[in-house]
Amino acid sequence: MIPSTPDLCDQFPGRIRIMTPLYRDYGKSRRFSGRVTTVRCFEDNSIIKALSKTQGQGGVVVVDGGGSLKKALLGDLIAADFVANGWSGIVIDGCVRDVDILATLPLGIRARNSIPLKTERRGQGEQDIAIEIAGIRVNSGDYLVADETGIVVSDQPLVD
């Protein structure tokens, strides 16, 4: 069982970074946690698509999409690949699409909003770099816990 983010904040003061509450919940999994893999991309989900084909081992992808509200970085097909490859969730500073289908997938999905327009794939973006998202710094290798109350990140594991 994943502890609640309020309990984690009480248990580990000073060890947790808390994301500003900017994101809506789109996946079936309301609570999710895992080791972070970071992505930075803007209106191009090439790296996200490639990452969805890799073994996630319960990890969480955190995407700095520049907060764009113009094109969706995640849709139903890529999200289904994340599920099939064992990822627990994805947090996107940007948009998603196919929200009716995303809501049925056993994946934690947080994003700013939804829009029906997909991205163009130009092969641009970066993976496994330090990013700034929702008011905090997030690094690949950090640990993230998300629930109905919020999203917290630490450089050390918070759950077993």
mmCIF file of C-alpha atoms in Angstrom:
data_model
loop_
_atom_site.group_PDB
_atom_site.id
_atom_site.type_symbol
_atom_site.label_atom_id
_atom_site.label_comp_id
_atom_site.label_asym_id
_atom_site.label_seq_id
_atom_site.Cartn_x
_atom_site.Cartn_y
_atom_site.Cartn_z
ATOM 1 C CA MET A 1 0.000 0.000 0.000
ATOM 2 C CA ILE A 2 1.327 3.432 -0.934
ATOM 3 C CA PRO A 3 1.272 5.834 2.040
ATOM 4 C CA SER A 4 -0.621 9.087 1.538
ATOM 5 C CA THR A 5 1.343 12.164 0.534
ATOM 6 C CA PRO A 6 0.237 13.989 3.727
ATOM 7 C CA ASP A 7 1.603 11.102 5.824
ATOM 8 C CA LEU A 8 4.865 11.153 3.858
ATOM 9 C CA CYS A 9 5.186 14.911 4.420
ATOM 10 C CA ASP A 10 4.698 14.360 8.153
ATOM 11 C CA GLN A 11 7.096 11.400 8.265
ATOM 12 C CA PHE A 12 9.890 12.911 6.147
ATOM 13 C CA PRO A 13 9.942 16.687 6.715
ATOM 14 C CA GLY A 14 12.830 18.323 4.923
ATOM 15 C CA ARG A 15 13.334 15.309 2.657
ATOM 16 C CA ILE A 16 10.391 15.937 0.349
ATOM 17 C CA ARG A 17 9.808 18.383 -2.485
ATOM 18 C CA ILE A 18 6.136 19.101 -3.169
ATOM 19 C CA MET A 19 4.846 19.901 -6.659
ATOM 20 C CA THR A 20 2.599 22.936 -6.967
ATOM 21 C CA PRO A 21 -0.952 21.576 -7.572
ATOM 22 C CA LEU A 22 -1.234 22.246 -11.304
ATOM 23 C CA TYR A 23 -2.203 18.856 -12.690
ATOM 24 C CA ARG A 24 -5.437 16.997 -13.331
ATOM 25 C CA ASP A 25 -5.846 13.245 -12.937
ATOM 26 C CA TYR A 26 -6.449 11.302 -16.173
ATOM 27 C CA GLY A 27 -5.481 7.675 -15.474
ATOM 28 C CA LYS A 28 -7.315 4.895 -13.660
ATOM 29 C CA SER A 29 -4.572 4.626 -11.002
ATOM 30 C CA ARG A 30 -5.149 7.455 -8.537
ATOM 31 C CA ARG A 31 -2.123 6.523 -6.407
ATOM 32 C CA PHE A 32 1.204 5.651 -7.969
ATOM 33 C CA SER A 33 4.869 5.763 -7.096
ATOM 34 C CA GLY A 34 8.246 4.829 -8.476
ATOM 35 C CA ARG A 35 11.714 5.820 -9.506
ATOM 36 C CA VAL A 36 11.749 8.806 -11.840
ATOM 37 C CA THR A 37 12.920 9.052 -15.436
ATOM 38 C CA THR A 38 12.886 12.655 -16.681
ATOM 39 C CA VAL A 39 12.119 13.988 -20.150
ATOM 40 C CA ARG A 40 12.208 17.515 -21.554
ATOM 41 C CA CYS A 41 10.369 18.061 -24.828
ATOM 42 C CA PHE A 42 8.180 20.740 -26.367
ATOM 43 C CA GLU A 43 5.256 19.784 -28.598
ATOM 44 C CA ASP A 44 7.194 16.697 -29.778
ATOM 45 C CA ASN A 45 6.591 13.366 -28.025
ATOM 46 C CA SER A 46 9.267 11.337 -29.855
ATOM 47 C CA ILE A 47 11.202 10.595 -26.660
ATOM 48 C CA ILE A 48 8.028 9.769 -24.720
ATOM 49 C CA LYS A 49 6.977 7.270 -27.405
ATOM 50 C CA ALA A 50 10.425 5.633 -27.417
ATOM 51 C CA LEU A 51 10.471 5.469 -23.606
ATOM 52 C CA SER A 52 7.031 3.813 -23.547
ATOM 53 C CA LYS A 53 8.553 0.836 -25.402
ATOM 54 C CA THR A 54 11.161 0.216 -22.657
ATOM 55 C CA GLN A 55 10.796 -1.790 -19.461
ATOM 56 C CA GLY A 56 9.550 0.565 -16.746
ATOM 57 C CA GLN A 57 10.016 -1.664 -13.681
ATOM 58 C CA GLY A 58 7.357 0.329 -11.826
ATOM 59 C CA GLY A 59 8.945 3.683 -12.626
ATOM 60 C CA VAL A 60 7.386 7.077 -13.245
ATOM 61 C CA VAL A 61 8.102 9.366 -16.189
ATOM 62 C CA VAL A 62 8.164 13.092 -15.372
ATOM 63 C CA VAL A 63 7.900 15.307 -18.460
ATOM 64 C CA ASP A 64 8.787 18.977 -18.727
ATOM 65 C CA GLY A 65 6.617 19.807 -21.711
ATOM 66 C CA GLY A 66 7.039 23.520 -21.187
ATOM 67 C CA GLY A 67 3.436 23.756 -19.995
ATOM 68 C CA SER A 68 2.221 23.779 -23.604
ATOM 69 C CA LEU A 69 -1.545 23.688 -24.033
ATOM 70 C CA LYS A 70 -1.350 23.418 -27.837
ATOM 71 C CA LYS A 71 -0.523 19.735 -28.509
ATOM 72 C CA ALA A 72 -0.953 16.480 -26.569
ATOM 73 C CA LEU A 73 2.212 14.698 -25.493
ATOM 74 C CA LEU A 74 0.355 11.493 -24.505
ATOM 75 C CA GLY A 75 -2.520 9.592 -26.059
ATOM 76 C CA ASP A 76 -4.139 6.188 -25.650
ATOM 77 C CA LEU A 77 -1.664 4.171 -27.755
ATOM 78 C CA ILE A 78 1.491 5.421 -26.025
ATOM 79 C CA ALA A 79 -0.203 5.129 -22.613
ATOM 80 C CA ALA A 80 -1.106 1.495 -23.398
ATOM 81 C CA ASP A 81 2.578 0.844 -24.183
ATOM 82 C CA PHE A 82 3.555 2.314 -20.792
ATOM 83 C CA VAL A 83 1.103 -0.092 -19.123
ATOM 84 C CA ALA A 84 2.324 -3.094 -21.140
ATOM 85 C CA ASN A 85 5.935 -2.338 -20.197
ATOM 86 C CA GLY A 86 5.398 -2.001 -16.449
ATOM 87 C CA TRP A 87 5.479 1.752 -15.826
ATOM 88 C CA SER A 88 3.358 2.951 -12.877
ATOM 89 C CA GLY A 89 2.732 6.526 -13.969
ATOM 90 C CA ILE A 90 3.531 9.662 -15.910
ATOM 91 C CA VAL A 91 3.381 13.328 -14.898
ATOM 92 C CA ILE A 92 3.263 15.786 -17.811
ATOM 93 C CA ASP A 93 3.675 19.541 -17.703
ATOM 94 C CA GLY A 94 1.554 19.719 -20.832
ATOM 95 C CA CYS A 95 -1.506 18.054 -22.359
ATOM 96 C CA VAL A 96 -2.928 14.600 -23.039
ATOM 97 C CA ARG A 97 -5.665 13.373 -25.389
ATOM 98 C CA ASP A 98 -8.004 10.362 -25.656
ATOM 99 C CA VAL A 99 -9.054 11.049 -22.072
ATOM 100 C CA ASP A 100 -11.971 8.607 -22.138
ATOM 101 C CA ILE A 101 -9.586 5.731 -22.865
ATOM 102 C CA LEU A 102 -6.824 6.998 -20.544
ATOM 103 C CA ALA A 103 -9.334 6.805 -17.676
ATOM 104 C CA THR A 104 -9.631 3.032 -18.209
ATOM 105 C CA LEU A 105 -5.889 2.256 -18.199
ATOM 106 C CA PRO A 106 -4.174 1.050 -14.988
ATOM 107 C CA LEU A 107 -1.643 3.880 -15.101
ATOM 108 C CA GLY A 108 -1.248 7.037 -13.053
ATOM 109 C CA ILE A 109 -1.524 10.001 -15.431
ATOM 110 C CA ARG A 110 -1.290 13.645 -14.385
ATOM 111 C CA ALA A 111 -1.240 16.517 -16.863
ATOM 112 C CA ARG A 112 -2.165 20.195 -17.097
ATOM 113 C CA ASN A 113 -5.103 19.640 -19.425
ATOM 114 C CA SER A 114 -6.359 17.823 -22.498
ATOM 115 C CA ILE A 115 -6.475 18.759 -26.164
ATOM 116 C CA PRO A 116 -7.327 16.603 -29.200
ATOM 117 C CA LEU A 117 -4.322 17.641 -31.331
ATOM 118 C CA LYS A 118 -1.317 15.284 -31.422
ATOM 119 C CA THR A 119 2.302 16.377 -31.696
ATOM 120 C CA GLU A 120 4.553 16.222 -34.702
ATOM 121 C CA ARG A 121 7.462 13.847 -34.186
ATOM 122 C CA ARG A 122 10.712 15.572 -35.020
ATOM 123 C CA GLY A 123 13.016 13.514 -32.788
ATOM 124 C CA GLN A 124 13.647 16.453 -30.462
ATOM 125 C CA GLY A 125 13.966 16.465 -26.690
ATOM 126 C CA GLU A 126 16.183 15.215 -23.891
ATOM 127 C CA GLN A 127 16.001 12.370 -21.380
ATOM 128 C CA ASP A 128 17.581 11.811 -17.948
ATOM 129 C CA ILE A 129 18.340 15.461 -17.246
ATOM 130 C CA ALA A 130 17.480 17.733 -14.326
ATOM 131 C CA ILE A 131 14.187 19.534 -14.972
ATOM 132 C CA GLU A 132 12.132 22.202 -13.217
ATOM 133 C CA ILE A 133 8.450 21.317 -13.044
ATOM 134 C CA ALA A 134 5.597 22.590 -10.868
ATOM 135 C CA GLY A 135 7.961 24.679 -8.782
ATOM 136 C CA ILE A 136 10.512 21.975 -7.932
ATOM 137 C CA ARG A 137 13.642 20.401 -9.376
ATOM 138 C CA VAL A 138 13.281 16.752 -10.464
ATOM 139 C CA ASN A 139 16.152 14.464 -11.449
ATOM 140 C CA SER A 140 16.211 11.044 -13.058
ATOM 141 C CA GLY A 141 16.694 8.605 -10.199
ATOM 142 C CA ASP A 142 14.509 10.571 -7.756
ATOM 143 C CA TYR A 143 11.451 8.904 -6.230
ATOM 144 C CA LEU A 144 7.901 10.160 -6.773
ATOM 145 C CA VAL A 145 4.669 9.440 -4.919
ATOM 146 C CA ALA A 146 1.315 10.744 -6.183
ATOM 147 C CA ASP A 147 -2.168 10.420 -4.728
ATOM 148 C CA GLU A 148 -5.445 12.320 -4.632
ATOM 149 C CA THR A 149 -3.878 15.015 -2.422
ATOM 150 C CA GLY A 150 -0.705 15.791 -4.336
ATOM 151 C CA ILE A 151 2.639 14.812 -5.789
ATOM 152 C CA VAL A 152 5.867 14.595 -3.772
ATOM 153 C CA VAL A 153 9.433 13.872 -4.851
ATOM 154 C CA SER A 154 12.533 12.860 -2.906
ATOM 155 C CA ASP A 155 16.073 11.848 -3.763
ATOM 156 C CA GLN A 156 15.595 8.848 -1.425
ATOM 157 C CA PRO A 157 12.927 6.108 -1.494
ATOM 158 C CA LEU A 158 9.761 7.019 0.432
ATOM 159 C CA VAL A 159 7.934 3.684 0.175
ATOM 160 C CA ASP A 160 9.027 0.036 0.293
#
